[in-house]
Coordinates of C-alpha atoms and ligand atoms in Angstrom, one line a residue:
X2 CA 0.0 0.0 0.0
X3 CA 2.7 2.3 1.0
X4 CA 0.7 4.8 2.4
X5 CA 1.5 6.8 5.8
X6 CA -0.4 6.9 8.7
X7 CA -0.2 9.3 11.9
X8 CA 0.1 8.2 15.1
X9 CA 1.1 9.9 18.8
X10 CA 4.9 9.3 18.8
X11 CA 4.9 7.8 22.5
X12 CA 2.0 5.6 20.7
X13 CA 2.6 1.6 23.1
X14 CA 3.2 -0.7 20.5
X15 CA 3.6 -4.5 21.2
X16 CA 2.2 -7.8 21.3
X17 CA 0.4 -9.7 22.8
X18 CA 0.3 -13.6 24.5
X19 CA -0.8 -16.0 27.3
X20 CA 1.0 -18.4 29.8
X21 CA -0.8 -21.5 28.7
X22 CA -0.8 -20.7 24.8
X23 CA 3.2 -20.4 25.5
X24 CA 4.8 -21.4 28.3
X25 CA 4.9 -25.3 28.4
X26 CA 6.7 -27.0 31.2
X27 CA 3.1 -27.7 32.7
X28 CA 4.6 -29.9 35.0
X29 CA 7.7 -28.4 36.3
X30 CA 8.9 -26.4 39.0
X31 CA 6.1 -27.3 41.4
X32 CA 3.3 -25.3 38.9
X33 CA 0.0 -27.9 39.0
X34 CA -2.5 -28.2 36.3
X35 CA -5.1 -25.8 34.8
X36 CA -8.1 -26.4 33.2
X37 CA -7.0 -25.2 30.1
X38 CA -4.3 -27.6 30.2
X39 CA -6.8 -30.5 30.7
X40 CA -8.7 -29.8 26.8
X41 CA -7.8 -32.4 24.7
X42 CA -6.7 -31.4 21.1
X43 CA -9.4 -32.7 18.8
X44 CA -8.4 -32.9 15.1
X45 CA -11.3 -31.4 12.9
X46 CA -12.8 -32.6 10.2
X47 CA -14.0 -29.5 8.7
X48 CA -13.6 -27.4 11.5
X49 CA -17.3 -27.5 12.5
X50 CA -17.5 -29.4 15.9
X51 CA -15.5 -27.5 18.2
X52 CA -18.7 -28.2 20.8
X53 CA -16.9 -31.5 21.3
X54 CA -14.1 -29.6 23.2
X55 CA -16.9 -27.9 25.2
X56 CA -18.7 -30.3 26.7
X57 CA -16.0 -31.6 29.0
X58 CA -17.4 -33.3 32.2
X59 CA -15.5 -33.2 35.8
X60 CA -14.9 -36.7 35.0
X61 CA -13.1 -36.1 31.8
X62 CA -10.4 -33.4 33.6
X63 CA -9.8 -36.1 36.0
X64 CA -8.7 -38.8 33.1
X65 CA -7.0 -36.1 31.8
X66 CA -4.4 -35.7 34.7
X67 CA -3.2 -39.2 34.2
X68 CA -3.6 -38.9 31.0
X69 CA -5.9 -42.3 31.0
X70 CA -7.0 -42.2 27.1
X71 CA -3.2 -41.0 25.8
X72 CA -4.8 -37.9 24.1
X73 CA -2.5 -35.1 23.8
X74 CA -3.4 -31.7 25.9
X75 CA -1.6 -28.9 23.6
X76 CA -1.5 -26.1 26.6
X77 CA 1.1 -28.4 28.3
X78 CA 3.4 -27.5 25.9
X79 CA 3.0 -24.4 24.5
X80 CA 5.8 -23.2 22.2
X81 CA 8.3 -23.6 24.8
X82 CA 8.8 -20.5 26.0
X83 CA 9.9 -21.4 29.4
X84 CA 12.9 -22.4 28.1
X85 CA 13.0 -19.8 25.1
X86 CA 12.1 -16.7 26.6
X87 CA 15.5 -14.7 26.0
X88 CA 15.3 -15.5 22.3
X89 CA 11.8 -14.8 21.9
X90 CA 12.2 -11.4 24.1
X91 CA 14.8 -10.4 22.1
X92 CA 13.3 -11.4 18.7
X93 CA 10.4 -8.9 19.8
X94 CA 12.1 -5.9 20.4
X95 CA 14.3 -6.4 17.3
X96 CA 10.6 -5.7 15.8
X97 CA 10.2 -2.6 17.3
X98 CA 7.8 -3.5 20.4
X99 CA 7.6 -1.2 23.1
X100 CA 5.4 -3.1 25.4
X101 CA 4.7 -6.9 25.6
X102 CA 1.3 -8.4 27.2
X103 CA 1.8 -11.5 28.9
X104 CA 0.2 -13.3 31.3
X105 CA 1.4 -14.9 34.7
X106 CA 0.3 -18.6 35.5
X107 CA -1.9 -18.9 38.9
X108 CA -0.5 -22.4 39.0
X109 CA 3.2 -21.6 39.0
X110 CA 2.5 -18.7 41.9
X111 CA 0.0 -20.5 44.3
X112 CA -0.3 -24.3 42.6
X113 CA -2.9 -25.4 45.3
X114 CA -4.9 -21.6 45.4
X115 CA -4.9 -22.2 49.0
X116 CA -1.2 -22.1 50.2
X117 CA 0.4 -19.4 52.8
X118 CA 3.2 -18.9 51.0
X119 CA 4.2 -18.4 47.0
X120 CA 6.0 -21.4 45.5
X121 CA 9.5 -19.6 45.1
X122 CA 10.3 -21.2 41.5
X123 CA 7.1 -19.8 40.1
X124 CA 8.2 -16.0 41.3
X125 CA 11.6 -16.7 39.9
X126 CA 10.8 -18.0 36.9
X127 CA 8.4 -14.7 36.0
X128 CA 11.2 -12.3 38.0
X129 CA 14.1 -13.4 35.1
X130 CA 11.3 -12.9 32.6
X131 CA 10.7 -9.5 33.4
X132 CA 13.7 -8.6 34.0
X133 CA 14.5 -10.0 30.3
X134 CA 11.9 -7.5 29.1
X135 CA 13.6 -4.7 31.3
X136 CA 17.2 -5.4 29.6
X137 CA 15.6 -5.1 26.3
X138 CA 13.7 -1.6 27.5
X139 CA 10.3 -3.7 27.1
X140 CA 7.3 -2.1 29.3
X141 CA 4.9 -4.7 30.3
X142 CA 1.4 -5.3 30.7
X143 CA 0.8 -8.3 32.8
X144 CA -2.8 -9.9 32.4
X145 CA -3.2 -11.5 36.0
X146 CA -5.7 -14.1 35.0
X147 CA -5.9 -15.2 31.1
X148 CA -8.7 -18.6 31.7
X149 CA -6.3 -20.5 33.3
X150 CA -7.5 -21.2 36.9
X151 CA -5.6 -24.3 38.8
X152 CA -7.6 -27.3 38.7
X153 CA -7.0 -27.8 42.1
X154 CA -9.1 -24.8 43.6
X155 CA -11.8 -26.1 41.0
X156 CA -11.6 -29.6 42.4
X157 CA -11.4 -28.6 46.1
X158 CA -13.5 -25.0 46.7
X159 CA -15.8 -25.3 43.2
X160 CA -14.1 -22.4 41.4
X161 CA -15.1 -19.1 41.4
X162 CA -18.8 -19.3 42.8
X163 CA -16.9 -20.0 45.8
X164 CA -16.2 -16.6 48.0
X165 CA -13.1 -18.2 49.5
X166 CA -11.9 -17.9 45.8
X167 CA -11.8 -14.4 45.9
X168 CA -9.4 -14.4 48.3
X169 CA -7.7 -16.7 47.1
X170 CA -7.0 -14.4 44.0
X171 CA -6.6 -11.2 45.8
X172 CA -3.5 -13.4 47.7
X173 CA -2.0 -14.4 44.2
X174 CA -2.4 -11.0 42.5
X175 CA -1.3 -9.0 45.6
X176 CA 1.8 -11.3 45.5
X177 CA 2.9 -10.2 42.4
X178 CA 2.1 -6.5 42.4
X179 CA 4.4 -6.8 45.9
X180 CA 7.1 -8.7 43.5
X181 CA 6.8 -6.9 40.8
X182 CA 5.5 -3.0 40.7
X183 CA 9.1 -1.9 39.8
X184 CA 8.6 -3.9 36.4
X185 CA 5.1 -3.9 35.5
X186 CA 2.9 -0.5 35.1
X187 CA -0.3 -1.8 33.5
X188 CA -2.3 -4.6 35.2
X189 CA -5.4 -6.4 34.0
X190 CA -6.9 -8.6 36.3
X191 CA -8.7 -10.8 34.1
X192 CA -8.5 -11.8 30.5
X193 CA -12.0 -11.0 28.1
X194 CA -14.1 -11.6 31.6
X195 CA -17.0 -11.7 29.5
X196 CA -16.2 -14.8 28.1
X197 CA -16.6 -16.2 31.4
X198 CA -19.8 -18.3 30.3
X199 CA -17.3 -20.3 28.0
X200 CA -14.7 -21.4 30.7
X201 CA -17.8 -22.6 32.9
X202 CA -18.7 -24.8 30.1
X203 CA -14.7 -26.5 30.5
X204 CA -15.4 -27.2 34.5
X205 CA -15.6 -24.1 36.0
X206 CA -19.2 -24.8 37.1
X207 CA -18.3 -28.2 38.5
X208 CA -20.3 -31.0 36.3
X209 CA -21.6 -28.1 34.1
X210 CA -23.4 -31.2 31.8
X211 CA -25.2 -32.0 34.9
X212 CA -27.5 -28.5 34.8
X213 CA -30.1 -27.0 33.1
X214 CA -29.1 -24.0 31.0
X215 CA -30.7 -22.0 32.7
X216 CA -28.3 -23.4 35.8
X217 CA -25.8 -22.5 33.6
X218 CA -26.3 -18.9 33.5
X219 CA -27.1 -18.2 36.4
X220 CA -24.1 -19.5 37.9
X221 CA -21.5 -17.8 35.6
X222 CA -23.4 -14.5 36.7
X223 CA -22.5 -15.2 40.6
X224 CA -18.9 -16.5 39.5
X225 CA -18.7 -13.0 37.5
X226 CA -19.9 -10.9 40.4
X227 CA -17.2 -12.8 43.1
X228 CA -14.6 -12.0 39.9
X229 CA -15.7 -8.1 39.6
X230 CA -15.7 -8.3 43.3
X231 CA -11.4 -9.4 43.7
X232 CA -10.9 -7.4 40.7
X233 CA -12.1 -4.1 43.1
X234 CA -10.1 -5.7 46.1
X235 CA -6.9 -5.5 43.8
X236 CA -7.4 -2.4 42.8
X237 CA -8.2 -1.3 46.1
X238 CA -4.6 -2.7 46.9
X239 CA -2.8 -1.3 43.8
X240 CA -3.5 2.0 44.7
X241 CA -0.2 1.7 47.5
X242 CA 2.1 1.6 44.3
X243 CA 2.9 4.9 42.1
X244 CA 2.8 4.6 38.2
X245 CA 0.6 1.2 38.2
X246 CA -2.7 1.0 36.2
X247 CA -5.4 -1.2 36.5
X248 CA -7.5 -2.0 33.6
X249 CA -10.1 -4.1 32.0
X250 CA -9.9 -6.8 29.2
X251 CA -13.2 -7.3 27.1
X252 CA -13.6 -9.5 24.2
X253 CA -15.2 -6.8 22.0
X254 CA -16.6 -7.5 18.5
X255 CA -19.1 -5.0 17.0
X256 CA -22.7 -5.7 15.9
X257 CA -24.9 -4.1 13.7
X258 CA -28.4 -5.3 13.0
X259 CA -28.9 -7.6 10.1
X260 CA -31.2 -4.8 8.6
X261 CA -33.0 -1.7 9.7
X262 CA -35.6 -3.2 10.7
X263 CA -36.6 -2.0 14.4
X264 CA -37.2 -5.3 15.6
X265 CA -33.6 -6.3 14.7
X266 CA -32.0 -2.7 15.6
X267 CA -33.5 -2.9 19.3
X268 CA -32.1 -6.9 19.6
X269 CA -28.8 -5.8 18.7
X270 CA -28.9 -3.1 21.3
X271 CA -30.1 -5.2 24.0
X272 CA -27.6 -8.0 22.8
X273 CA -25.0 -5.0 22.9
X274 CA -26.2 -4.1 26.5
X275 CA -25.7 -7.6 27.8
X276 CA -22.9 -9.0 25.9
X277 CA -20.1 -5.9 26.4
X278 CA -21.5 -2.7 27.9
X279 CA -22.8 -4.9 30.8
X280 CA -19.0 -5.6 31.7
X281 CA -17.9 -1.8 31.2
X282 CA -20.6 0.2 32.7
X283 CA -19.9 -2.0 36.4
X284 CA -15.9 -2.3 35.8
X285 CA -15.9 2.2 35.3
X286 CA -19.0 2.5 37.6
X287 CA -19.0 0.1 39.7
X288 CA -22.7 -0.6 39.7
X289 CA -25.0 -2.6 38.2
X290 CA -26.7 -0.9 35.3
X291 CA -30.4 -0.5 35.2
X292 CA -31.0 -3.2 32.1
X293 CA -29.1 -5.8 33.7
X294 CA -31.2 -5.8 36.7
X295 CA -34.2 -6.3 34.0
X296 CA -32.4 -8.5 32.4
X297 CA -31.4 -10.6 35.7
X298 CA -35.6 -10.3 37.1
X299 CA -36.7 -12.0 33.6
X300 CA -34.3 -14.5 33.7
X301 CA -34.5 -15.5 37.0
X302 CA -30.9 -15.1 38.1
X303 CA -30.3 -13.8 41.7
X304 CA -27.2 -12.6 42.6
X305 CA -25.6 -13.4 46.1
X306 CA -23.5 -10.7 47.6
X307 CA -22.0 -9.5 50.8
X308 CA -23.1 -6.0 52.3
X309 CA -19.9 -4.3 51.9
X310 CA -19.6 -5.5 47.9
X311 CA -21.3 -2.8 46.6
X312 CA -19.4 -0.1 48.1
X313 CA -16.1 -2.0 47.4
X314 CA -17.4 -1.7 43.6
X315 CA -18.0 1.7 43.2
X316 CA -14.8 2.5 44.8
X317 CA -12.3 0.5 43.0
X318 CA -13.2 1.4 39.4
X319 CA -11.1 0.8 36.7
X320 CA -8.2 3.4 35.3
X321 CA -8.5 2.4 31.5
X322 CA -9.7 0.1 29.1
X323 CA -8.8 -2.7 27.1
X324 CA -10.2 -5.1 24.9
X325 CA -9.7 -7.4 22.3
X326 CA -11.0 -7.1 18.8
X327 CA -10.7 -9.5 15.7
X328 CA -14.2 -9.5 14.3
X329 CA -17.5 -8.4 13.7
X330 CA -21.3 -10.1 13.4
X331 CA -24.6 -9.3 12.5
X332 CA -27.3 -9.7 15.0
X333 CA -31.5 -10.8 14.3
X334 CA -34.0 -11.0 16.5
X335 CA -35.4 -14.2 14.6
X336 CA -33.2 -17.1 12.9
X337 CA -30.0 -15.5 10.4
X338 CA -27.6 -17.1 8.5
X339 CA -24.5 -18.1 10.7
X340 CA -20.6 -18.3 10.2
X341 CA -18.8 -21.0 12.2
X342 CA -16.8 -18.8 15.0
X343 CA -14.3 -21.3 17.6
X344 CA -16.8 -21.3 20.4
X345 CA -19.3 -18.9 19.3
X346 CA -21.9 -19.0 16.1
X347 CA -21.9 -15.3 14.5
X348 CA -24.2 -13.9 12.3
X349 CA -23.1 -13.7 8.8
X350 CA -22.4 -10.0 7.1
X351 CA -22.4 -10.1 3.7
X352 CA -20.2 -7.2 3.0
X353 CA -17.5 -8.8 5.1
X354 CA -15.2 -11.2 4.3
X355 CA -14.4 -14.4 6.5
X356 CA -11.2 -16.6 8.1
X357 CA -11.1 -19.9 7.7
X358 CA -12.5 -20.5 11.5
X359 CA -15.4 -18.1 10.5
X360 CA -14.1 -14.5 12.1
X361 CA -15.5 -11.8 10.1
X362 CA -12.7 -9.3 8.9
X363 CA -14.0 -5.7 9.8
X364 CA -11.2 -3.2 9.9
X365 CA -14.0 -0.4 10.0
X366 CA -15.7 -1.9 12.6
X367 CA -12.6 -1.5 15.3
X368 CA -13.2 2.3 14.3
X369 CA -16.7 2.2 15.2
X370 CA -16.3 0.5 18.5
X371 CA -13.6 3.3 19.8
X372 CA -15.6 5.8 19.0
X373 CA -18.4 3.8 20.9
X374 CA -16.4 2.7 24.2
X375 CA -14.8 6.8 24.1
X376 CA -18.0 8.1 24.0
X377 CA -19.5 6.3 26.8
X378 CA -16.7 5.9 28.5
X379 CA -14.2 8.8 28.3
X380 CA -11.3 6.4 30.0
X381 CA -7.9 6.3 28.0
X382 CA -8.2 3.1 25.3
X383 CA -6.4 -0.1 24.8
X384 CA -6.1 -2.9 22.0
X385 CA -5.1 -5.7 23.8
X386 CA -5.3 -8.0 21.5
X387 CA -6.1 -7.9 17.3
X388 CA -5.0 -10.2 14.6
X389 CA -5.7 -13.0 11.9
X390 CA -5.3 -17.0 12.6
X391 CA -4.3 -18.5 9.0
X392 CA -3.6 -22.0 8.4
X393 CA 0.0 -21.7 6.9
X394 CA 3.6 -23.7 6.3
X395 CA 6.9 -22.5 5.5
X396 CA 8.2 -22.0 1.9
X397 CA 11.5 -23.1 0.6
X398 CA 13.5 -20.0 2.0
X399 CA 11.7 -21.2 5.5
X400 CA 9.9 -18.0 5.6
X401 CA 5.7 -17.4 5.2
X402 CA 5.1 -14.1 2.4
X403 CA 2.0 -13.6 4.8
X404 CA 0.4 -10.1 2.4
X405 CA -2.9 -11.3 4.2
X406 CA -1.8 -10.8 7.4
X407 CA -0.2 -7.5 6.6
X408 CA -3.3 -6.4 4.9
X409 CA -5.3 -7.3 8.1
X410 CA -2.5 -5.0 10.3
X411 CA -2.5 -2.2 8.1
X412 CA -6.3 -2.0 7.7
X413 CA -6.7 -1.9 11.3
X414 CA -4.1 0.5 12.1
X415 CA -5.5 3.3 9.0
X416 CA -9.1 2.7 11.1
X417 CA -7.3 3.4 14.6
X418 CA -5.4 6.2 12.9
X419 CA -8.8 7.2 11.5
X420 CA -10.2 6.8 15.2
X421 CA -7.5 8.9 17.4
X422 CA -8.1 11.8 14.5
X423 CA -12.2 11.7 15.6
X424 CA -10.8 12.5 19.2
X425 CA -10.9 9.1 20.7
X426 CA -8.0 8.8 23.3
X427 CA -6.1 5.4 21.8
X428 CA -2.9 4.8 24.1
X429 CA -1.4 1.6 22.7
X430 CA -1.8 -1.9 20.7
X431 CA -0.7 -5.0 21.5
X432 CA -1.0 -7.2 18.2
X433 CA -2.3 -11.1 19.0
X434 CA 0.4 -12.5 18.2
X435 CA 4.0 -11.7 18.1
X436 CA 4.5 -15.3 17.7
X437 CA 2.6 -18.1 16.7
X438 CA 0.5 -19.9 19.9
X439 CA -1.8 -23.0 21.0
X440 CA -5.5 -21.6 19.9
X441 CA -7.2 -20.3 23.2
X442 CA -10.7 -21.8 21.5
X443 CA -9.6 -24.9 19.6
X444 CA -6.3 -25.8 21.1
X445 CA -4.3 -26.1 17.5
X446 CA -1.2 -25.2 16.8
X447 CA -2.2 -24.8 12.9
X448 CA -4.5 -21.3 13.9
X449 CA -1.7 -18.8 13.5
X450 CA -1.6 -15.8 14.5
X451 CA 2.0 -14.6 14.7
X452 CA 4.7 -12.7 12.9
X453 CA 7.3 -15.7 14.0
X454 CA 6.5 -19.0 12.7
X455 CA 7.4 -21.8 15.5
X456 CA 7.7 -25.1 13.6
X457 CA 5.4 -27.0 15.8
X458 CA 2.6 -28.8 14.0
X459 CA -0.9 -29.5 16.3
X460 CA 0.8 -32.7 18.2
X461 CA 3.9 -30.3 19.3
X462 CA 6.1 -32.3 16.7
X463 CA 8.8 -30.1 15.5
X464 CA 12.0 -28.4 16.6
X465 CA 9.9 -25.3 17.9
X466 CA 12.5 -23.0 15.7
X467 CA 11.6 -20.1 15.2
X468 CA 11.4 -17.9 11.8
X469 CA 10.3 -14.3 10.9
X470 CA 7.6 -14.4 8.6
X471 CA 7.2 -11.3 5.9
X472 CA 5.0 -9.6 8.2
X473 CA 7.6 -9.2 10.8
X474 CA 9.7 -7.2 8.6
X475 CA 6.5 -5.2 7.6
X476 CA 6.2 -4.2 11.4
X477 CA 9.7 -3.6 11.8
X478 CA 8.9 -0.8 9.2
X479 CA 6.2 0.2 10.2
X480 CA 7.3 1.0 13.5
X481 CA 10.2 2.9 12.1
X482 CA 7.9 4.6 9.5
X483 CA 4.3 4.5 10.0
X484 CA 3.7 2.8 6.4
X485 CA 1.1 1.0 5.7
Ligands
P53_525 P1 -8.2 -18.2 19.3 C1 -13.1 -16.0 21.2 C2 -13.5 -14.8 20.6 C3 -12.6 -13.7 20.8 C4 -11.4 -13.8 21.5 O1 -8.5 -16.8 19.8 C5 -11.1 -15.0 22.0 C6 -11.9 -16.1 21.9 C7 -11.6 -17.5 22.5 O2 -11.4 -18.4 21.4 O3 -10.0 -15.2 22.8 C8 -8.9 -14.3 22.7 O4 -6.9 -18.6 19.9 C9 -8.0 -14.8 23.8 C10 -6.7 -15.4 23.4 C11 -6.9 -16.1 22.1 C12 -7.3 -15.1 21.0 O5 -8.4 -14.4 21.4 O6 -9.3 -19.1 19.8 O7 -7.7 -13.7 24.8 O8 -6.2 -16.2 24.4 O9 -5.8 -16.9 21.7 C13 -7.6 -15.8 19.7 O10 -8.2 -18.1 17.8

């Protein structure tokens, strides 16, 4: 395209990853399982029945620790970065980064949730890490929580509808703003919260096969309110520490109606209202808006909380806003014609064009939803997460000329461009991802996202090298140049 683009020159570039897409070494230094290292990998025949990897029983994560039916569990191994952090580190701020987003494993920190004391290899372990990222003049942004909860405080206290959880947490992530303020400015205490309902599905709600739907719901709303509730005890906390911020991580993804016909235009407000602005309006106001409590009375979902949550709430509000966005989907009130998302069915826009898993690329749609979030919001903006998963293999030169991938970046960054010109106050990007990951929804190595290939194939068969696709170069110069 070669075009140039304006952005803020102390604009937070970066990227962006997760302890169990990358880490490995599930099993070492004392860290115990999490449930996301307990989903088997599941080859798919056209990519269409992801629910299998859903529908995961209690008894089903207890085969999987001894592994009874020899499956292979793909977030055990990651892409090795335990062991390859330094190179990878490195290979990121040769790109230009100026941040990184990572994520700290509960299981490494407090293995059992319920310990006195922090298992010393896990804070170690992280410590060298950030200090890595200090060496290299990397600022961090450290995602407390990304879905990875220890099976053992499922198991023994029934995850988070537990209140003895939330202490739990506030422990862990207390621990490591003690250990670590002098590294780590911007915190987010949980990973797209509002795709809580998904992780209940994978065990988080005990024998979730067991309940009605309805059951369903209504407990992922009380583990929600116990996880907006430690969220406000952390911040609460991190206000003792000078240049820290606290933020929120939402999986965003605009809607529009699938016409303009009322019917459909209210349904995608109210889907609007309860599937993102829900999680917004209590993380900046700490109170429940006025259409959940509708919402909560026709659906027959009571919350349970203590006297003092409420106050605790609307005092411990968050400092900014992140979120992730990939994608965009069309919402009817009756019956519409579906793409196949990885965990989620979206309605089909015909102006859009689709990934292979179903996401619907919408460049103009991340302009749209700044604009949205800054005008309700008015809190400094983040992309925590944006990017394309493409099926792909090395060429001859053991490189991947991924045009797609830079036309995905580039379109994005013209509309963010576009959006910090409208006014919108857009701090930083972290790109999902700087190198290619385990899937968080289908668990394959072949979904890539990155602009390092890691020659790994779905079964973790490879020498995990690592090579710089054409893309990496393109951010390289696009950080030096602002070209798109
Ligand atoms: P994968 C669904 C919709 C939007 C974001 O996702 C999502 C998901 C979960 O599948 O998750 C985020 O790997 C998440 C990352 C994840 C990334 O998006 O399923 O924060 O951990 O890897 C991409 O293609």
């Amino acid at each position: 395209m070669n075009k140039k683009i304006e952005f803020p020159k102390n604009f937070l570039w970066g990227g962006a990853t997760a302890a169990t897409q990358i880490e490995g070494a599930y099993n070492v230094d004392g860290k115990s399982l999490s449930v996301m290292e307990m989903i088997p990998f599941i080859k798919l025949k056209d990519r269409k029945d992801l629910s299998e990897t859903r529908n995961l029983t209690t008894q089903d994560l207890l085969d999987s620790i001894e592994n009874k039916k020899g499956l292979h569990y793909p977030k055990r191994y990651g892409i090795d970065f335990y062991n390859r952090y330094k190179e990878d580190i490195a290979l990121f701020k040769e790109a230009g980064f100026k941040i990184f987003r990572m994520s700290v494993s509960w299981g490494r920190i407090f293995p059992n949730g319920d310990e006195e004391e922090p298992n010393k290899k896990g804070l170690e372990f992280y410590k060298n890490v950030f200090e890595e990222c200090k060496k290299q003049g990397l600022e961090l942004m450290v995602t407390i929580n990304h879905f990875d909860m220890p099976f053992p405080i499922i198991q023994k206290y029934g995850g988070w509808k537990n209140r003895k959880v939330i202490d739990m947490y506030f422990k862990y992530a207390k621990t490591l703003i003690d250990e670590f303020s002098e590294y780590v400015k911007y915190w987010l205490p949980f990973n797209e919260i509002n795709l809580g309902v998904l992780f209940s599905a994978m065990g988080l709600e005990g024998d979730s096969n067991k309940k009605t739907l309805q059951e369903k719901i209504a407990g992922t709303y009380q583990d929600l309110h116990n996880q907006f509730v430690a969220q406000a005890k952390f911040i609460e906390y991190a206000k003792n520490f000078d240049n820290t911020m606290v933020g929120c991580m939402v999986a965003d993804a605009t809607t529009y109606s699938i016409d303009c016909n009322p019917i459909n235009v209210f349904e995608n407000q109210q889907k609007e209202q309860m599937k993102k602005f829900f999680y917004y309006d209590v993380m900046t106001s700490g109170e429940y808006p006025s259409y959940s409590k509708r919402f909560f009375k026709e659906n027959k979902i009571e919350i349970i909380k203590e006297i003092s949550d409420d106050q605790l709430l609307k005092n411990n509000t968050i400092q900014f806003i992140s979120f992730s966005y990939y994608m965009s989907s069309t919402i009817a009130k009756e019956n519409t014609e579906m793409t196949e998302g990885n965990l989620m069915k979206m309605g089909k826009n015909p102006f859009l064009v689709a990934t292979e898993w179903g996401w619907q690329i919408d460049p103009i749609g991340l302009r749209y939803c700044l604009n949205q979030l800054w005008d309700r919001y008015h809190l400094p903006l983040f992309i925590s997460e944006n990017g394309i998963g493409v099926l792909e293999e090395l060429n001859e030169s053991n490189t991947i000329n991924d045009d797609y991938r830079i036309e995905y970046l580039g379109k994005h960054f013209e509309q963010m461009s576009e959006a910090i010109k409208d006014g919108v106050n857009l701090f930083g990007y972290t790109m999902w991802t700087p190198i290619d990951v385990v899937s968080a929804g289908s668990n394959e190595m072949s979904k890539r996202y990155g602009l390092i290939y890691v020659d790994y194939d779905d079964y973790h068969k490879g020498t995990g090298n690592r090579f710089k696709k054409k893309s990496y170069y393109w951010f390289k110069n696009f950080m030096e140049t602002c070209e798109i």
